[in-house]
mmCIF file of C-alpha atoms in Angstrom:
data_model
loop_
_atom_site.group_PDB
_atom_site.id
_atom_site.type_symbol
_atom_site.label_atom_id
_atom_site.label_comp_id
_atom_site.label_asym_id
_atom_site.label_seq_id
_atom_site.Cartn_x
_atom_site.Cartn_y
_atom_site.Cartn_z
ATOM 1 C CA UNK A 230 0.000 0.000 0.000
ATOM 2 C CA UNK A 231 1.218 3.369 -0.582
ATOM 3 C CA UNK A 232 2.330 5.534 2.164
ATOM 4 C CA UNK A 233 2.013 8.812 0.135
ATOM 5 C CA UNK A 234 -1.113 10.460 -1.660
ATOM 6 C CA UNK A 235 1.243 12.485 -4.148
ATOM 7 C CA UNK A 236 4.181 11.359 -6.552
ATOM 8 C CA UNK A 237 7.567 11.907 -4.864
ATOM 9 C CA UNK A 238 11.061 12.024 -6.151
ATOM 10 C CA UNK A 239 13.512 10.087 -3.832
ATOM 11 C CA UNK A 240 17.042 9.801 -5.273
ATOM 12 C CA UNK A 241 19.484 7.207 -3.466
ATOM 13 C CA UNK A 242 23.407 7.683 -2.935
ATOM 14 C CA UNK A 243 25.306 4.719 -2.523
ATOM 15 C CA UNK A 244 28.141 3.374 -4.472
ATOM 16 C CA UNK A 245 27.701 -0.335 -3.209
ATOM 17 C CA UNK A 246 25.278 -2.171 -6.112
ATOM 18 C CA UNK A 247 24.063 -4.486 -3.731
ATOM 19 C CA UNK A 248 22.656 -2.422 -1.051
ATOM 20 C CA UNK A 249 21.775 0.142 -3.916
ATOM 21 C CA UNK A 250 19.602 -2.297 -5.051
ATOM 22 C CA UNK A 251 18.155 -3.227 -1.960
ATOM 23 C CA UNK A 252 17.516 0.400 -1.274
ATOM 24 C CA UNK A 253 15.578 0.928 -4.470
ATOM 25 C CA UNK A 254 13.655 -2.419 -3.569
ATOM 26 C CA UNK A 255 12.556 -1.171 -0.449
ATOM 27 C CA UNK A 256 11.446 2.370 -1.771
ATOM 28 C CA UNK A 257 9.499 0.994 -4.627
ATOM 29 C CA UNK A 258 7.726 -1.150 -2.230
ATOM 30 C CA UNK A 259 6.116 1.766 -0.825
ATOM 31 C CA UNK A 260 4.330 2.965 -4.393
ATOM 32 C CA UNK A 261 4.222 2.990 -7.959
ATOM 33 C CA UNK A 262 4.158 7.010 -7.485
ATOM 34 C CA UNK A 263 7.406 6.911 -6.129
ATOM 35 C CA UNK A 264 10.005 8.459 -8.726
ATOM 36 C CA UNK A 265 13.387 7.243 -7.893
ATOM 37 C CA UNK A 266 16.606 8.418 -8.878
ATOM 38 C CA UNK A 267 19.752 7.113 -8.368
ATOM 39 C CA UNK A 268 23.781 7.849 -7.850
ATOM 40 C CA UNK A 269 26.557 5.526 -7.492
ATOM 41 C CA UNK A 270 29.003 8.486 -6.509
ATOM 42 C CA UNK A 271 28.254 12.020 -4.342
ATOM 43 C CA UNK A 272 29.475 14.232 -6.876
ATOM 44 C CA UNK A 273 26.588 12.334 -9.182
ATOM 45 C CA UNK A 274 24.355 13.219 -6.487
ATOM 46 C CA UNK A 275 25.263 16.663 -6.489
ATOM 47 C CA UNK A 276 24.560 16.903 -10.066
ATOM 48 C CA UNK A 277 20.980 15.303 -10.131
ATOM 49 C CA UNK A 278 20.137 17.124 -7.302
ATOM 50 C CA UNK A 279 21.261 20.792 -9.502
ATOM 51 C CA UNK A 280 19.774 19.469 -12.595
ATOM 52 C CA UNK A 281 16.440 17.478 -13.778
ATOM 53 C CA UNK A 282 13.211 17.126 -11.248
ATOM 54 C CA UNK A 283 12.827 18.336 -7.691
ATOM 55 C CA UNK A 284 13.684 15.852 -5.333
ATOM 56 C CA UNK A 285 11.867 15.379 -2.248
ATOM 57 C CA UNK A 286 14.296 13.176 -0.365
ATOM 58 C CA UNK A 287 17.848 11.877 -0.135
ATOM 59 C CA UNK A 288 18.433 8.716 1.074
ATOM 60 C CA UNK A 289 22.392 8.904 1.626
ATOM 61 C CA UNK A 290 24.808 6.450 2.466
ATOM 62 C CA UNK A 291 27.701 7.745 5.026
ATOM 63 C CA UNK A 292 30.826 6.465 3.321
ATOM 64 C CA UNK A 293 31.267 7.363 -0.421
ATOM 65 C CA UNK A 294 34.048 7.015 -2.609
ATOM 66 C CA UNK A 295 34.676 10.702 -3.208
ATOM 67 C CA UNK A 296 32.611 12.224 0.114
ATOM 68 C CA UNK A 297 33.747 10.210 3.348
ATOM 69 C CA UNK A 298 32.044 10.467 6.798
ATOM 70 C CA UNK A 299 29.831 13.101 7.552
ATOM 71 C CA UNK A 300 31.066 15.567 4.878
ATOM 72 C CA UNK A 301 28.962 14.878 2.466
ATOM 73 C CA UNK A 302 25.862 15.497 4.794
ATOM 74 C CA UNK A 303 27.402 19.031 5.371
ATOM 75 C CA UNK A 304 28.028 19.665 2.205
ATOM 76 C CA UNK A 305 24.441 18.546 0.993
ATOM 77 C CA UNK A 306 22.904 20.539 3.492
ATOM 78 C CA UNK A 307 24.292 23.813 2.865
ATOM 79 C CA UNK A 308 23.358 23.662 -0.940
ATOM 80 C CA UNK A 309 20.473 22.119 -0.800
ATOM 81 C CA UNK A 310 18.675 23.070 2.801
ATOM 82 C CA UNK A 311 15.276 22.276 1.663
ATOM 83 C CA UNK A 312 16.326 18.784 0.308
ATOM 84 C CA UNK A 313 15.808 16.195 3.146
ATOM 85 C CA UNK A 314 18.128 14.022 4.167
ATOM 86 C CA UNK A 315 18.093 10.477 5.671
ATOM 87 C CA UNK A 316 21.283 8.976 6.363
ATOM 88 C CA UNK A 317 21.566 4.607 5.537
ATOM 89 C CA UNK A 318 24.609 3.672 7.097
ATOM 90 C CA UNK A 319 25.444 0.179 8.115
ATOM 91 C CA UNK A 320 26.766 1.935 11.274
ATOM 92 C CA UNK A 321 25.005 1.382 14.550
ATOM 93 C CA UNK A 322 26.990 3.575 16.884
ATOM 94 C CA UNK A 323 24.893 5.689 18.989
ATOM 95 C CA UNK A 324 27.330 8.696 18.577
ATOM 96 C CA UNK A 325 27.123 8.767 15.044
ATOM 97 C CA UNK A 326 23.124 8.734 14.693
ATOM 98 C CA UNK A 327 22.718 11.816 17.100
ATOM 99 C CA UNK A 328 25.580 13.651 15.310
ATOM 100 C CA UNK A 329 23.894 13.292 11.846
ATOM 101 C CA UNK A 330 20.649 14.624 13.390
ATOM 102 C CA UNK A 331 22.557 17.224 14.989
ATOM 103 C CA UNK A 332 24.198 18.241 11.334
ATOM 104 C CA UNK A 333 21.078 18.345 9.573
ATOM 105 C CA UNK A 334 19.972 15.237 8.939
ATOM 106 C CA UNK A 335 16.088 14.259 9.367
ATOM 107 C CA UNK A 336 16.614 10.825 9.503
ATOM 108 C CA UNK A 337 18.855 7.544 10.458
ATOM 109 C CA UNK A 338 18.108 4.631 9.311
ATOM 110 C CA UNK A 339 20.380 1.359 10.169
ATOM 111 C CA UNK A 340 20.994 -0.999 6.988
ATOM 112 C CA UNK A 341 19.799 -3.790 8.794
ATOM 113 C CA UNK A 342 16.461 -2.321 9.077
ATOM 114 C CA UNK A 343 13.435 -4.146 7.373
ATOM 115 C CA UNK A 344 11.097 -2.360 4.999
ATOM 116 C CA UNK A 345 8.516 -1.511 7.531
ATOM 117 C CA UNK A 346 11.244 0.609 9.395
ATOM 118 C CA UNK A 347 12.248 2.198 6.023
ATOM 119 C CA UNK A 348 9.093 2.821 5.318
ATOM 120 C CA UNK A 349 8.191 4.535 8.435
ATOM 121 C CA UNK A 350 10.740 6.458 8.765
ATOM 122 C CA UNK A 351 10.483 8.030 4.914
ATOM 123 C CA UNK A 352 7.070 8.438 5.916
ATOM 124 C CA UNK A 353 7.945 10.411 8.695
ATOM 125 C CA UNK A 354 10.595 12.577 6.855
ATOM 126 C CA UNK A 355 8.304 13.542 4.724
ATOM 127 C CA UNK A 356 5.689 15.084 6.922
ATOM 128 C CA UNK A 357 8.219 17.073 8.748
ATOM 129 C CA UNK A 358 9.257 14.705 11.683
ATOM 130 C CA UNK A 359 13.012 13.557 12.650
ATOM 131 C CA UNK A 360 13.154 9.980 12.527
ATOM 132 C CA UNK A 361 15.948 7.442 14.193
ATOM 133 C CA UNK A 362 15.695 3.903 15.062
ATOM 134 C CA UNK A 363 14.044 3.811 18.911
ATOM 135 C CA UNK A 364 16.757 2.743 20.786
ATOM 136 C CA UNK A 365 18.456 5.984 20.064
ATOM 137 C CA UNK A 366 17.154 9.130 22.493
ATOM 138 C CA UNK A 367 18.200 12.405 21.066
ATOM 139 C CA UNK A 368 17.806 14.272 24.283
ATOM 140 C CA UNK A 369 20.957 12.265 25.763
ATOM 141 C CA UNK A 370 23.789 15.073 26.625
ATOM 142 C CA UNK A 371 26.433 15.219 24.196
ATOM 143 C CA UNK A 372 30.027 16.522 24.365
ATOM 144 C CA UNK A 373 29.166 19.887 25.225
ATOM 145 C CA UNK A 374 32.856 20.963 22.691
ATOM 146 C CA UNK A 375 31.520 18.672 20.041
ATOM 147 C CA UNK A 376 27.910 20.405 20.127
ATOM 148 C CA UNK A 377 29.835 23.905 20.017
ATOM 149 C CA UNK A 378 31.901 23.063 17.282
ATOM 150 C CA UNK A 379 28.719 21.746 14.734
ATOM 151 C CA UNK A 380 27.096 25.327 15.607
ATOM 152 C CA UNK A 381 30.252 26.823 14.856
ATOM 153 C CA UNK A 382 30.349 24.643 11.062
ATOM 154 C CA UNK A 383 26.187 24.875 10.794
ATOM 155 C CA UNK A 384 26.793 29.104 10.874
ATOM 156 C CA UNK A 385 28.635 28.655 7.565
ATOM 157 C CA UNK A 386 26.731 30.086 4.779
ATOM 158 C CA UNK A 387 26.650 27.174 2.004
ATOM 159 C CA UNK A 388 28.932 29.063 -0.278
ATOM 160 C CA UNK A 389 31.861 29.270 2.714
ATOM 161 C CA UNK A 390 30.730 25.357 3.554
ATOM 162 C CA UNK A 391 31.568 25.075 -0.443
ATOM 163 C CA UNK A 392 35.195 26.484 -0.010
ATOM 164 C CA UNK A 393 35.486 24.763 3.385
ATOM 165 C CA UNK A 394 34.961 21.330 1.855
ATOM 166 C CA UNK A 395 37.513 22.446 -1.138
ATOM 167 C CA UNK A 396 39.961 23.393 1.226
ATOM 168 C CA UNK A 397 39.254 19.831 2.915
ATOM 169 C CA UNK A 398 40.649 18.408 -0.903
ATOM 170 C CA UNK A 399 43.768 20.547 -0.398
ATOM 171 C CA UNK A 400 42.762 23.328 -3.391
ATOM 172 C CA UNK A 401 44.361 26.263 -3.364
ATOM 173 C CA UNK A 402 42.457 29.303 -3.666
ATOM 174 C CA UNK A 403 43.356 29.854 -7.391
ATOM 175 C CA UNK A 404 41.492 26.442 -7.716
ATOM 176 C CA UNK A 405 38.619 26.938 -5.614
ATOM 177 C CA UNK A 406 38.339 30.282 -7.751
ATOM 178 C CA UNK A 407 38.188 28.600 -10.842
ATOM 179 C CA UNK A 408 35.757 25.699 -9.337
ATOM 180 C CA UNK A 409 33.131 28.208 -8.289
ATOM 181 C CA UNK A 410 33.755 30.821 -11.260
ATOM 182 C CA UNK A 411 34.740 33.957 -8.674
ATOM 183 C CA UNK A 412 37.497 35.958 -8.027
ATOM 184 C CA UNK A 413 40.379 35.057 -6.037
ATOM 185 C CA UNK A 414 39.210 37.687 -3.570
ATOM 186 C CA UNK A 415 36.189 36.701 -2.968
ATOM 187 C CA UNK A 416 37.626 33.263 -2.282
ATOM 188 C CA UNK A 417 39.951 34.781 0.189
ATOM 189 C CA UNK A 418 37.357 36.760 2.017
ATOM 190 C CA UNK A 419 35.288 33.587 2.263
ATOM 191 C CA UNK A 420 38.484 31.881 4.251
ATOM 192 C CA UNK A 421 38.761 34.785 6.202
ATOM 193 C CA UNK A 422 35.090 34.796 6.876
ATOM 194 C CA UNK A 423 35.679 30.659 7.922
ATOM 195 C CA UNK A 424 38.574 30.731 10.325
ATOM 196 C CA UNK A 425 36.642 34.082 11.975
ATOM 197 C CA UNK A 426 33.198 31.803 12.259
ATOM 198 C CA UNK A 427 35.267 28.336 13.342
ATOM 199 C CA UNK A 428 37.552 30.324 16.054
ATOM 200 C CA UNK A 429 40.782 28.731 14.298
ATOM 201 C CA UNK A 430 44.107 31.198 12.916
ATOM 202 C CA UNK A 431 44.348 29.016 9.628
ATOM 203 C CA UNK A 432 42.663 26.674 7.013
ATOM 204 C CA UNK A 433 44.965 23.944 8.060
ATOM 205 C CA UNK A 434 43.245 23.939 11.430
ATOM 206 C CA UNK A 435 39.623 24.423 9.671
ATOM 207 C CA UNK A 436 40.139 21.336 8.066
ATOM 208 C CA UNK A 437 41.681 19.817 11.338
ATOM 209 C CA UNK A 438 38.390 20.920 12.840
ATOM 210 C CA UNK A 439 35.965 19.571 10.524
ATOM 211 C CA UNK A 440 37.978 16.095 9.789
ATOM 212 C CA UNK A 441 37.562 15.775 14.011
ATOM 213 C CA UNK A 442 33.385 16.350 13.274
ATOM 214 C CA UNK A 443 33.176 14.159 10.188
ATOM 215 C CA UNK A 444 35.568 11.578 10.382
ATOM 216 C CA UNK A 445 33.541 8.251 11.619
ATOM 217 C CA UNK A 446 34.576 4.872 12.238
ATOM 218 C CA UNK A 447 34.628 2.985 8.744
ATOM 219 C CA UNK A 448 35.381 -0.210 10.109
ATOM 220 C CA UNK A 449 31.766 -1.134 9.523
ATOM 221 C CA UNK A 450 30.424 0.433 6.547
ATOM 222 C CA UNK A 451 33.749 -0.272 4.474
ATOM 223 C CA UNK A 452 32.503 -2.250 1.863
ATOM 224 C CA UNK A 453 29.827 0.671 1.360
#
């Protein structure tokens, strides 16, 4: 039965075929009006999401070939805020799940969830809630540094997340320039702008900074 009275657009990112395909499995499940889209890379992502149909939801995996961690949820967020986003990660760790919600994701689903679970929790998304699996309770304290740190990253505007996530790939600012067709200054006065909103006296420690918030355990999701 369908969950949803309208067509929706749901494009899935993950570069492992086999739980790609299980993925679009369990979203077509829920609908023949479900439009699905999918990318076996992030930067593909990126692209579908700038060109062709509005998507409603992303269903994103956390470890991708060119996008590792929780980068590519920052990154996703900041260019596309009014994109959902429900992370499908084979990893379980408590830590992780509440610091996706906390970086703007809506939802976390585990890969060893059934249908039903996927299919809540999409449902959910999509009416405005934050869904996680219910063993996880979001009002747990976290590190109070850690939660000062992802206000500091969440205050970048989405062009200086842009240029923080280039500077992450070691570009220089002539490259960055040429990557986001602007001036050289402007691409300083974003930096400038960066290490002034993250506390830190240079981009090496930015990127120090953000690799510390990203950076998750891969042991699990390493085939992914």
């Amino acid at each position: 039965m369908a969950i949803l009275a309208t067509d929706t657009s749901i494009l899935i990112v993950d570069d492992h075929p086999l739980y790609r395909e299980a993925l679009v499995s369990a979203v077509r499940s829920l609908g023949d009006h479900i439009h699905i889209r999918v990318s076996g890379t992030f930067d593909e992502a990126i692209v579908s999401l700038n060109e062709g149909e509005e998507k409603d939801l992303v269903l994103l995996d956390l470890h991708m070939p060119d996008s590792k961690g929780l980068s590519g949820l920052s990154q996703m967020r900041a260019r596309f805020p009014s994109v959902p986003v429900i992370i499908v990660s084979a990893t379980e760790d408590p830590a992780t799940i509440r610091k996706s919600i906390a970086m703007g994701a809506s939802g976390y689903v585990r890969k060893s969830s059934d249908i039903e679970q996927m299919r809540v929790a999409i449902q959910k998304v999509l009416s405005g809630e934050i869904y996680t699996p219910a063993d996880i309770d979001l009002n747990v304290n976290a590190d109070g540094e850690e939660t000062e740190l992802i206000e500091r990253l969440n205050s970048l505007t989405p062009q200086q997340t842009r240029v923080l996530g280039m500077l992450g790939k070691g570009l220089l600012n002539k490259q960055i320039a040429y990557e986001l067709s602007v001036s050289e200054a402007t691409v300083k006065a974003h930096v400038s702008a960066i290490l002034l909103k993250l506390r830190v006296d240079s981009r090496t420690q930015a990127v120090i900074m953000v690799n510390s918030l990203t950076n998750i355990d891969s042991a699990v999701d390493g085939a992914t």
